[in-house]
Each structure stands twice: as C-alpha cells, then as structure tokens.
PDB file of C-alpha atoms in Angstrom:
ATOM      1  CA  MET A 148      98.432 137.559 227.983  1.00  0.00           C
ATOM      2  CA  HIS A 149      95.082 136.046 226.975  1.00  0.00           C
ATOM      3  CA  ARG A 150      93.622 139.552 226.683  1.00  0.00           C
ATOM      4  CA  ILE A 151      96.354 140.597 224.269  1.00  0.00           C
ATOM      5  CA  ILE A 152      95.849 137.447 222.153  1.00  0.00           C
ATOM      6  CA  LEU A 153      92.114 138.074 221.936  1.00  0.00           C
ATOM      7  CA  PHE A 154      92.703 141.683 220.929  1.00  0.00           C
ATOM      8  CA  LEU A 155      95.111 140.644 218.161  1.00  0.00           C
ATOM      9  CA  ALA A 156      92.542 138.170 216.821  1.00  0.00           C
ATOM     10  CA  LEU A 157      89.880 140.878 216.686  1.00  0.00           C
ATOM     11  CA  LEU A 158      92.369 143.218 215.044  1.00  0.00           C
ATOM     12  CA  LEU A 159      93.159 140.763 212.266  1.00  0.00           C
ATOM     13  CA  LEU A 160      89.522 139.876 211.643  1.00  0.00           C
ATOM     14  CA  SER A 161      88.377 143.447 211.426  1.00  0.00           C
ATOM     15  CA  GLN A 162      91.503 144.738 209.553  1.00  0.00           C
ATOM     16  CA  LEU A 163      91.580 147.670 211.944  1.00  0.00           C
ATOM     17  CA  ALA A 164      94.660 149.693 212.811  1.00  0.00           C
ATOM     18  CA  HIS A 165      93.232 152.826 214.392  1.00  0.00           C
ATOM     19  CA  SER A 166      95.473 154.674 216.794  1.00  0.00           C
ATOM     20  CA  GLN A 167      92.652 154.822 219.375  1.00  0.00           C
ATOM     21  CA  VAL A 168      92.829 151.035 219.916  1.00  0.00           C
ATOM     22  CA  LEU A 169      96.617 151.118 220.285  1.00  0.00           C
ATOM     23  CA  ILE A 170      96.220 153.812 222.916  1.00  0.00           C
ATOM     24  CA  THR A 171      93.801 151.499 224.748  1.00  0.00           C
ATOM     25  CA  LEU A 172      96.492 148.804 225.020  1.00  0.00           C
ATOM     26  CA  LEU A 173      99.297 151.190 225.963  1.00  0.00           C
ATOM     27  CA  LEU A 174      97.461 153.343 228.485  1.00  0.00           C
ATOM     28  CA  GLY A 175      94.823 150.949 229.916  1.00  0.00           C
ATOM     29  CA  ASP A 176      96.419 150.649 233.312  1.00  0.00           C
ATOM     30  CA  LYS A 177      96.851 154.448 233.514  1.00  0.00           C
ATOM     31  CA  LEU A 178      93.198 155.108 232.760  1.00  0.00           C
ATOM     32  CA  ASN A 179      91.722 152.446 235.062  1.00  0.00           C
ATOM     33  CA  SER A 180      91.045 153.288 238.696  1.00  0.00           C
ATOM     34  CA  ASP A 181      88.565 152.411 241.466  1.00  0.00           C
ATOM     35  CA  LYS A 182      86.125 154.853 239.832  1.00  0.00           C
ATOM     36  CA  ILE A 183      86.756 154.116 236.147  1.00  0.00           C
ATOM     37  CA  GLU A 184      86.937 150.898 234.127  1.00  0.00           C
ATOM     38  CA  PHE A 185      88.495 151.256 230.670  1.00  0.00           C
ATOM     39  CA  GLY A 186      89.121 148.731 227.921  1.00  0.00           C
ATOM     40  CA  LEU A 187      88.352 147.243 224.507  1.00  0.00           C
ATOM     41  CA  ASP A 188      84.771 146.875 223.271  1.00  0.00           C
ATOM     42  CA  GLY A 189      84.232 144.398 220.396  1.00  0.00           C
ATOM     43  CA  GLY A 190      81.792 141.891 218.958  1.00  0.00           C
ATOM     44  CA  LEU A 191      79.396 140.989 216.187  1.00  0.00           C
ATOM     45  CA  ASN A 192      76.246 142.817 215.041  1.00  0.00           C
ATOM     46  CA  TRP A 193      73.246 142.120 212.837  1.00  0.00           C
ATOM     47  CA  SER A 194      71.707 145.288 211.411  1.00  0.00           C
ATOM     48  CA  SER A 195      69.049 146.500 208.977  1.00  0.00           C
ATOM     49  CA  ILE A 196      67.688 149.660 207.363  1.00  0.00           C
ATOM     50  CA  SER A 197      63.903 150.073 207.551  1.00  0.00           C
ATOM     51  CA  ASN A 198      61.638 150.436 204.465  1.00  0.00           C
ATOM     52  CA  LEU A 199      63.848 148.379 202.106  1.00  0.00           C
ATOM     53  CA  GLN A 200      62.502 145.281 200.337  1.00  0.00           C
ATOM     54  CA  SER A 201      65.440 143.234 201.542  1.00  0.00           C
ATOM     55  CA  SER A 202      64.868 141.645 204.943  1.00  0.00           C
ATOM     56  CA  ASP A 203      68.387 140.171 205.132  1.00  0.00           C
ATOM     57  CA  ARG A 204      70.344 141.702 208.011  1.00  0.00           C
ATOM     58  CA  LEU A 205      73.932 142.691 207.447  1.00  0.00           C
ATOM     59  CA  ARG A 206      76.445 140.901 209.704  1.00  0.00           C
ATOM     60  CA  ALA A 207      79.631 142.742 210.659  1.00  0.00           C
ATOM     61  CA  LEU A 208      82.375 142.936 213.291  1.00  0.00           C
ATOM     62  CA  ASN A 209      82.731 146.018 215.470  1.00  0.00           C
ATOM     63  CA  LEU A 210      85.611 147.226 217.613  1.00  0.00           C
ATOM     64  CA  GLY A 211      86.388 150.175 219.847  1.00  0.00           C
ATOM     65  CA  PHE A 212      86.866 151.093 223.482  1.00  0.00           C
ATOM     66  CA  TYR A 213      84.650 151.809 226.471  1.00  0.00           C
ATOM     67  CA  PHE A 214      84.503 153.629 229.814  1.00  0.00           C
ATOM     68  CA  ASP A 215      82.441 152.604 232.819  1.00  0.00           C
ATOM     69  CA  ILE A 216      82.453 155.588 235.196  1.00  0.00           C
ATOM     70  CA  LYS A 217      81.168 154.876 238.709  1.00  0.00           C
ATOM     71  CA  MET A 218      78.456 157.318 239.794  1.00  0.00           C
ATOM     72  CA  LYS A 219      77.054 155.494 242.841  1.00  0.00           C
ATOM     73  CA  GLU A 220      77.563 152.115 244.502  1.00  0.00           C
ATOM     74  CA  ARG A 221      76.190 150.045 241.581  1.00  0.00           C
ATOM     75  CA  LEU A 222      75.319 152.762 239.059  1.00  0.00           C
ATOM     76  CA  TYR A 223      77.710 153.683 236.222  1.00  0.00           C
ATOM     77  CA  LEU A 224      77.889 156.027 233.265  1.00  0.00           C
ATOM     78  CA  SER A 225      78.807 153.706 230.373  1.00  0.00           C
ATOM     79  CA  THR A 226      80.222 155.331 227.253  1.00  0.00           C
ATOM     80  CA  GLY A 227      83.046 155.005 224.701  1.00  0.00           C
ATOM     81  CA  VAL A 228      83.531 154.879 220.930  1.00  0.00           C
ATOM     82  CA  LEU A 229      83.131 152.068 218.390  1.00  0.00           C
ATOM     83  CA  VAL A 230      85.777 153.142 215.851  1.00  0.00           C
ATOM     84  CA  LYS A 231      84.818 150.305 213.521  1.00  0.00           C
ATOM     85  CA  SER A 232      81.020 149.869 213.298  1.00  0.00           C
ATOM     86  CA  THR A 233      79.304 148.860 210.046  1.00  0.00           C
ATOM     87  CA  VAL A 234      75.534 148.611 209.582  1.00  0.00           C
ATOM     88  CA  GLY A 235      73.197 148.169 206.584  1.00  0.00           C
ATOM     89  CA  ASN A 236      71.348 145.518 204.627  1.00  0.00           C
ATOM     90  CA  ASP A 237      72.394 142.401 202.742  1.00  0.00           C
ATOM     91  CA  ASP A 238      71.059 140.836 199.503  1.00  0.00           C
ATOM     92  CA  LEU A 239      69.399 143.986 198.124  1.00  0.00           C
ATOM     93  CA  SER A 240      66.556 143.740 195.602  1.00  0.00           C
ATOM     94  CA  THR A 241      66.510 145.564 192.268  1.00  0.00           C
ATOM     95  CA  SER A 242      64.035 148.046 193.715  1.00  0.00           C
ATOM     96  CA  ASP A 243      66.413 148.724 196.635  1.00  0.00           C
ATOM     97  CA  LEU A 244      69.303 149.322 194.216  1.00  0.00           C
ATOM     98  CA  ASN A 245      67.282 151.734 192.099  1.00  0.00           C
ATOM     99  CA  LEU A 246      66.464 153.598 195.304  1.00  0.00           C
ATOM    100  CA  LEU A 247      69.990 153.667 196.774  1.00  0.00           C
ATOM    101  CA  SER A 248      71.921 154.303 193.538  1.00  0.00           C
ATOM    102  CA  PRO A 249      69.656 155.275 190.599  1.00  0.00           C
ATOM    103  CA  GLU A 250      72.554 155.483 188.124  1.00  0.00           C
ATOM    104  CA  LEU A 251      74.019 152.065 189.024  1.00  0.00           C
ATOM    105  CA  VAL A 252      74.316 149.523 186.194  1.00  0.00           C
ATOM    106  CA  ILE A 253      72.938 146.393 187.905  1.00  0.00           C
ATOM    107  CA  GLU A 254      74.873 143.161 187.288  1.00  0.00           C
ATOM    108  CA  ASP A 255      74.108 139.542 188.122  1.00  0.00           C
ATOM    109  CA  GLY A 256      75.264 138.973 191.682  1.00  0.00           C
ATOM    110  CA  THR A 257      74.469 140.112 195.209  1.00  0.00           C
ATOM    111  CA  TYR A 258      74.558 143.665 196.565  1.00  0.00           C
ATOM    112  CA  ALA A 259      74.759 144.960 200.136  1.00  0.00           C
ATOM    113  CA  GLN A 260      74.478 148.474 201.551  1.00  0.00           C
ATOM    114  CA  ARG A 261      77.236 149.131 204.088  1.00  0.00           C
ATOM    115  CA  LEU A 262      77.243 152.239 206.296  1.00  0.00           C
ATOM    116  CA  SER A 263      80.362 152.775 208.434  1.00  0.00           C
ATOM    117  CA  TYR A 264      79.921 154.907 211.563  1.00  0.00           C
ATOM    118  CA  PHE A 265      81.814 156.071 214.613  1.00  0.00           C
ATOM    119  CA  HIS A 266      79.239 155.097 217.272  1.00  0.00           C
ATOM    120  CA  VAL A 267      79.169 156.753 220.702  1.00  0.00           C
ATOM    121  CA  PRO A 268      76.864 155.178 223.351  1.00  0.00           C
ATOM    122  CA  ILE A 269      75.802 157.271 226.356  1.00  0.00           C
ATOM    123  CA  THR A 270      73.993 154.947 228.779  1.00  0.00           C
ATOM    124  CA  ALA A 271      73.310 154.346 232.419  1.00  0.00           C
ATOM    125  CA  LYS A 272      74.519 150.912 233.620  1.00  0.00           C
ATOM    126  CA  TYR A 273      73.399 149.140 236.777  1.00  0.00           C
ATOM    127  CA  ARG A 274      75.380 146.189 238.140  1.00  0.00           C
ATOM    128  CA  PHE A 275      73.558 143.713 240.350  1.00  0.00           C
ATOM    129  CA  LYS A 276      75.215 141.822 243.220  1.00  0.00           C
ATOM    130  CA  ASN A 277      75.106 138.573 241.187  1.00  0.00           C
ATOM    131  CA  HIS A 278      77.343 140.282 238.528  1.00  0.00           C
ATOM    132  CA  PHE A 279      74.572 140.667 235.938  1.00  0.00           C
ATOM    133  CA  TYR A 280      73.980 144.156 234.557  1.00  0.00           C
ATOM    134  CA  VAL A 281      71.403 146.157 232.604  1.00  0.00           C
ATOM    135  CA  LYS A 282      71.974 149.358 230.662  1.00  0.00           C
ATOM    136  CA  GLY A 283      69.967 151.885 228.680  1.00  0.00           C
ATOM    137  CA  GLY A 284      70.245 155.300 227.083  1.00  0.00           C
ATOM    138  CA  ALA A 285      71.157 156.884 223.769  1.00  0.00           C
ATOM    139  CA  GLN A 286      73.629 156.268 220.930  1.00  0.00           C
ATOM    140  CA  LEU A 287      74.989 158.778 218.454  1.00  0.00           C
ATOM    141  CA  GLY A 288      76.601 157.909 215.119  1.00  0.00           C
ATOM    142  CA  LEU A 289      78.904 159.859 212.795  1.00  0.00           C
ATOM    143  CA  LEU A 290      78.908 158.463 209.255  1.00  0.00           C
ATOM    144  CA  ASN A 291      82.343 158.217 207.659  1.00  0.00           C
ATOM    145  CA  ASN A 292      81.704 155.879 204.706  1.00  0.00           C
ATOM    146  CA  ALA A 293      78.789 154.514 202.670  1.00  0.00           C
ATOM    147  CA  ARG A 294      79.070 152.045 199.816  1.00  0.00           C
ATOM    148  CA  LEU A 295      77.184 149.482 197.808  1.00  0.00           C
ATOM    149  CA  ALA A 296      79.191 146.264 197.882  1.00  0.00           C
ATOM    150  CA  PHE A 297      78.841 143.869 194.932  1.00  0.00           C
ATOM    151  CA  GLU A 298      79.889 140.204 194.844  1.00  0.00           C
ATOM    152  CA  ALA A 299      79.554 137.546 192.164  1.00  0.00           C
ATOM    153  CA  GLU A 300      81.260 134.291 191.164  1.00  0.00           C
ATOM    154  CA  GLU A 301      82.495 133.736 187.641  1.00  0.00           C
ATOM    155  CA  ASP A 302      84.417 130.624 186.586  1.00  0.00           C
ATOM    156  CA  LYS A 303      85.022 129.779 190.267  1.00  0.00           C
ATOM    157  CA  THR A 304      86.521 133.235 190.778  1.00  0.00           C
ATOM    158  CA  VAL A 305      84.899 135.626 193.262  1.00  0.00           C
ATOM    159  CA  ILE A 306      84.466 139.141 191.872  1.00  0.00           C
ATOM    160  CA  SER A 307      83.853 142.005 194.308  1.00  0.00           C
ATOM    161  CA  LYS A 308      83.662 145.758 193.966  1.00  0.00           C
ATOM    162  CA  GLU A 309      82.170 148.759 195.744  1.00  0.00           C
ATOM    163  CA  THR A 310      80.286 151.893 194.656  1.00  0.00           C
ATOM    164  CA  ASP A 311      80.359 154.972 196.875  1.00  0.00           C
ATOM    165  CA  ASN A 312      76.967 156.466 197.708  1.00  0.00           C
ATOM    166  CA  ILE A 313      77.646 158.496 200.845  1.00  0.00           C
ATOM    167  CA  ASP A 314      76.035 161.618 199.307  1.00  0.00           C
ATOM    168  CA  MET A 315      72.620 160.024 199.890  1.00  0.00           C
ATOM    169  CA  TYR A 316      72.995 159.900 203.655  1.00  0.00           C
ATOM    170  CA  LYS A 317      73.036 162.288 206.559  1.00  0.00           C
ATOM    171  CA  ARG A 318      76.207 162.318 208.585  1.00  0.00           C
ATOM    172  CA  ILE A 319      74.508 162.098 211.991  1.00  0.00           C
ATOM    173  CA  ASP A 320      72.382 159.205 213.324  1.00  0.00           C
ATOM    174  CA  ALA A 321      70.743 158.961 216.741  1.00  0.00           C
ATOM    175  CA  GLY A 322      68.541 156.549 218.656  1.00  0.00           C
ATOM    176  CA  LEU A 323      67.979 154.477 221.773  1.00  0.00           C
ATOM    177  CA  LEU A 324      70.243 151.718 223.089  1.00  0.00           C
ATOM    178  CA  ALA A 325      69.442 149.019 225.676  1.00  0.00           C
ATOM    179  CA  GLY A 326      71.136 145.823 226.781  1.00  0.00           C
ATOM    180  CA  PHE A 327      72.078 143.358 229.465  1.00  0.00           C
ATOM    181  CA  GLY A 328      74.975 141.058 230.297  1.00  0.00           C
ATOM    182  CA  TYR A 329      77.265 139.453 232.857  1.00  0.00           C
ATOM    183  CA  LYS A 330      80.667 140.286 234.310  1.00  0.00           C
ATOM    184  CA  LEU A 331      83.002 137.306 234.611  1.00  0.00           C
ATOM    185  CA  LYS A 332      85.517 136.390 237.355  1.00  0.00           C
ATOM    186  CA  LYS A 333      83.139 137.216 240.189  1.00  0.00           C
ATOM    187  CA  GLY A 334      82.644 140.744 238.970  1.00  0.00           C
ATOM    188  CA  THR A 335      86.278 141.609 238.118  1.00  0.00           C
ATOM    189  CA  GLY A 336      86.724 140.220 234.581  1.00  0.00           C
ATOM    190  CA  MET A 337      85.346 140.659 231.078  1.00  0.00           C
ATOM    191  CA  ASN A 338      81.795 141.787 230.366  1.00  0.00           C
ATOM    192  CA  ILE A 339      79.751 139.684 227.935  1.00  0.00           C
ATOM    193  CA  GLY A 340      76.326 140.839 226.791  1.00  0.00           C
ATOM    194  CA  VAL A 341      73.697 141.704 224.211  1.00  0.00           C
ATOM    195  CA  LYS A 342      72.460 145.143 223.249  1.00  0.00           C
ATOM    196  CA  TYR A 343      69.828 146.508 220.817  1.00  0.00           C
ATOM    197  CA  TYR A 344      69.900 149.834 218.952  1.00  0.00           C
ATOM    198  CA  TYR A 345      66.785 151.473 217.534  1.00  0.00           C
ATOM    199  CA  GLY A 346      67.382 154.571 215.428  1.00  0.00           C
ATOM    200  CA  PHE A 347      65.046 157.588 215.463  1.00  0.00           C
ATOM    201  CA  THR A 348      66.763 159.631 212.764  1.00  0.00           C
ATOM    202  CA  ASN A 349      65.867 159.443 209.054  1.00  0.00           C
ATOM    203  CA  ILE A 350      69.259 158.494 207.594  1.00  0.00           C
ATOM    204  CA  TYR A 351      68.571 159.923 204.119  1.00  0.00           C
ATOM    205  CA  LYS A 352      69.177 163.508 203.046  1.00  0.00           C
ATOM    206  CA  SER A 353      66.198 163.550 200.722  1.00  0.00           C
ATOM    207  CA  ASP A 354      62.744 164.142 202.309  1.00  0.00           C
ATOM    208  CA  ALA A 355      61.325 161.831 199.657  1.00  0.00           C
ATOM    209  CA  LEU A 356      63.072 158.837 201.298  1.00  0.00           C
ATOM    210  CA  SER A 357      62.596 157.399 204.750  1.00  0.00           C
ATOM    211  CA  GLY A 358      64.684 154.876 206.650  1.00  0.00           C
ATOM    212  CA  THR A 359      66.212 154.242 210.080  1.00  0.00           C
ATOM    213  CA  ASN A 360      68.943 151.980 211.397  1.00  0.00           C
ATOM    214  CA  ASP A 361      68.519 149.184 213.915  1.00  0.00           C
ATOM    215  CA  GLY A 362      70.850 146.479 215.148  1.00  0.00           C
ATOM    216  CA  VAL A 363      71.414 143.596 217.554  1.00  0.00           C
ATOM    217  CA  TYR A 364      74.909 143.385 219.061  1.00  0.00           C
ATOM    218  CA  LEU A 365      76.734 140.523 220.774  1.00  0.00           C
ATOM    219  CA  LYS A 366      79.539 142.149 222.687  1.00  0.00           C
ATOM    220  CA  VAL A 367      82.615 141.503 224.834  1.00  0.00           C
ATOM    221  CA  ASP A 368      84.246 144.235 226.927  1.00  0.00           C
ATOM    222  CA  ILE A 369      87.828 143.520 227.945  1.00  0.00           C
ATOM    223  CA  PRO A 370      89.293 145.680 230.736  1.00  0.00           C
ATOM    224  CA  ILE A 371      92.871 146.630 229.970  1.00  0.00           C
ATOM    225  CA  GLY A 372      95.140 147.080 232.996  1.00  0.00           C
ATOM    226  CA  ALA A 373      92.288 146.893 235.477  1.00  0.00           C
ATOM    227  CA  GLY A 374      94.192 144.314 237.554  1.00  0.00           C
ATOM    228  CA  LYS A 375      97.222 146.574 237.838  1.00  0.00           C
ATOM    229  CA  ALA A 376      95.030 149.542 238.763  1.00  0.00           C
ATOM    230  CA  LYS A 377      93.354 147.519 241.509  1.00  0.00           C
ATOM    231  CA  GLU A 378      96.739 146.437 242.920  1.00  0.00           C
ATOM    232  CA  LYS A 379      97.893 150.068 242.989  1.00  0.00           C
ATOM    233  CA  SER A 380      94.733 151.226 244.771  1.00  0.00           C
ATOM    234  CA  GLU A 381      95.124 148.471 247.372  1.00  0.00           C
TER     235      GLU A 381
END
C-alpha cells in the first residue's frame, strides 16, 4: 500500500499520466522474477547546459520505470526509461536569451530553458553484500519538447508563459552516467541513490553554437510486485 501511495504522490507532483507508468503498476508482479527486478524510477534532478552565462541549475522532477537484469551473482544490467525528464538552465541572462531565441521580445522577469527528454540509461550495476551498489555506463536521450519558460509578478499576480524553441536543438543526446546507492530492507526493498550524467553530444543543430547537458539526480527505485514474484519463485 505504501508503494502505491508514494507513486500517486509522484504522479500528482509531476502531472504525469503516461500509459507506461500505469503498465508498471498493473504488470509489475508479472515482470518481476528471480532474474529481473522491475519497478518505478523517480526523483529530483539539478541540471545545466554548458557555455551559457547563467550558472543557475534547473531543478525538476523525473519519473519512469527501470529494469535490473541479473547477469551474474552480483552483477546486473540496469536500464529503463525516464518518461518525464526535464533538464536545462534557470535564470537566463539577456545574452543567453539572444542566443537561444534571437527573435524573442525580452520582458522584465525570469526565463528558464527547459528541455524535455525520454532518457534511457544502459549501465552495469554491482551490488555489494552490505546492500550498497555502484553503477556506470551510458545514457541516451530523445528530445520531445524544448521551451523558454517566462515568469513575472505583477500586482501580486504571477504571470507565466512559454515560447517553443525546439528547432534549435538536436533530437538525440548521449553521454556517460555513473552513480551509487543503497537497497533497503536488507537488500529486498527500495533503492535510494545518487547519479551523475555528463553529456558528450553538442545539443544544438547549428555548428556555430556549442553546449552539452549535465545533471545530478537524487533517485528512488520502487520495485512493483517483487514480493509476489519472490513468493511464487519460492
């Protein structure tokens, strides 16, 4: 029950209703086995785009699902999809705005660049006997939305709007991913951890521009139906 409540909280906060997440809840116990752990992957990330004047990282929630596929005794192939994963920069400067949207009429307020991806990690994960783990590998991203978000306050009323600028960006991003964490309940419960992504791909279409993504993620993996799967296997 507590897993379902936590999922609903993440769902409301992220305003996400993707069918992939619903499938995770409905089929979790069918997909889990003694060789595969399957569940929800969610958390909070702080990201930035290199070569912008703004040094303010963008904070955002992310949500998706994961697979840990057992390869050897303590070695796993860890993968999945973050169906909601937003990166970018906050509090952009005028120079940044002229770069990211030359035709934009700049108003008094704050601007942020938000890039929404489907992120797919492909990593090797090693679980130690003390239930800590380390992981490392690659991550691929498919861009599905890019927008400049504007916010200002006028007469105690918050004004917000967005300008689409996806045409500036390549659809594919790629880089390295590394992290560590701990598995609760003596190695049978949720995974909590930290991971870092460093992008190698220039995210802009124009050769005159250069920039890469990076991000720090606080994450929680929640196995769905793993208990039932274990009972069946026993």
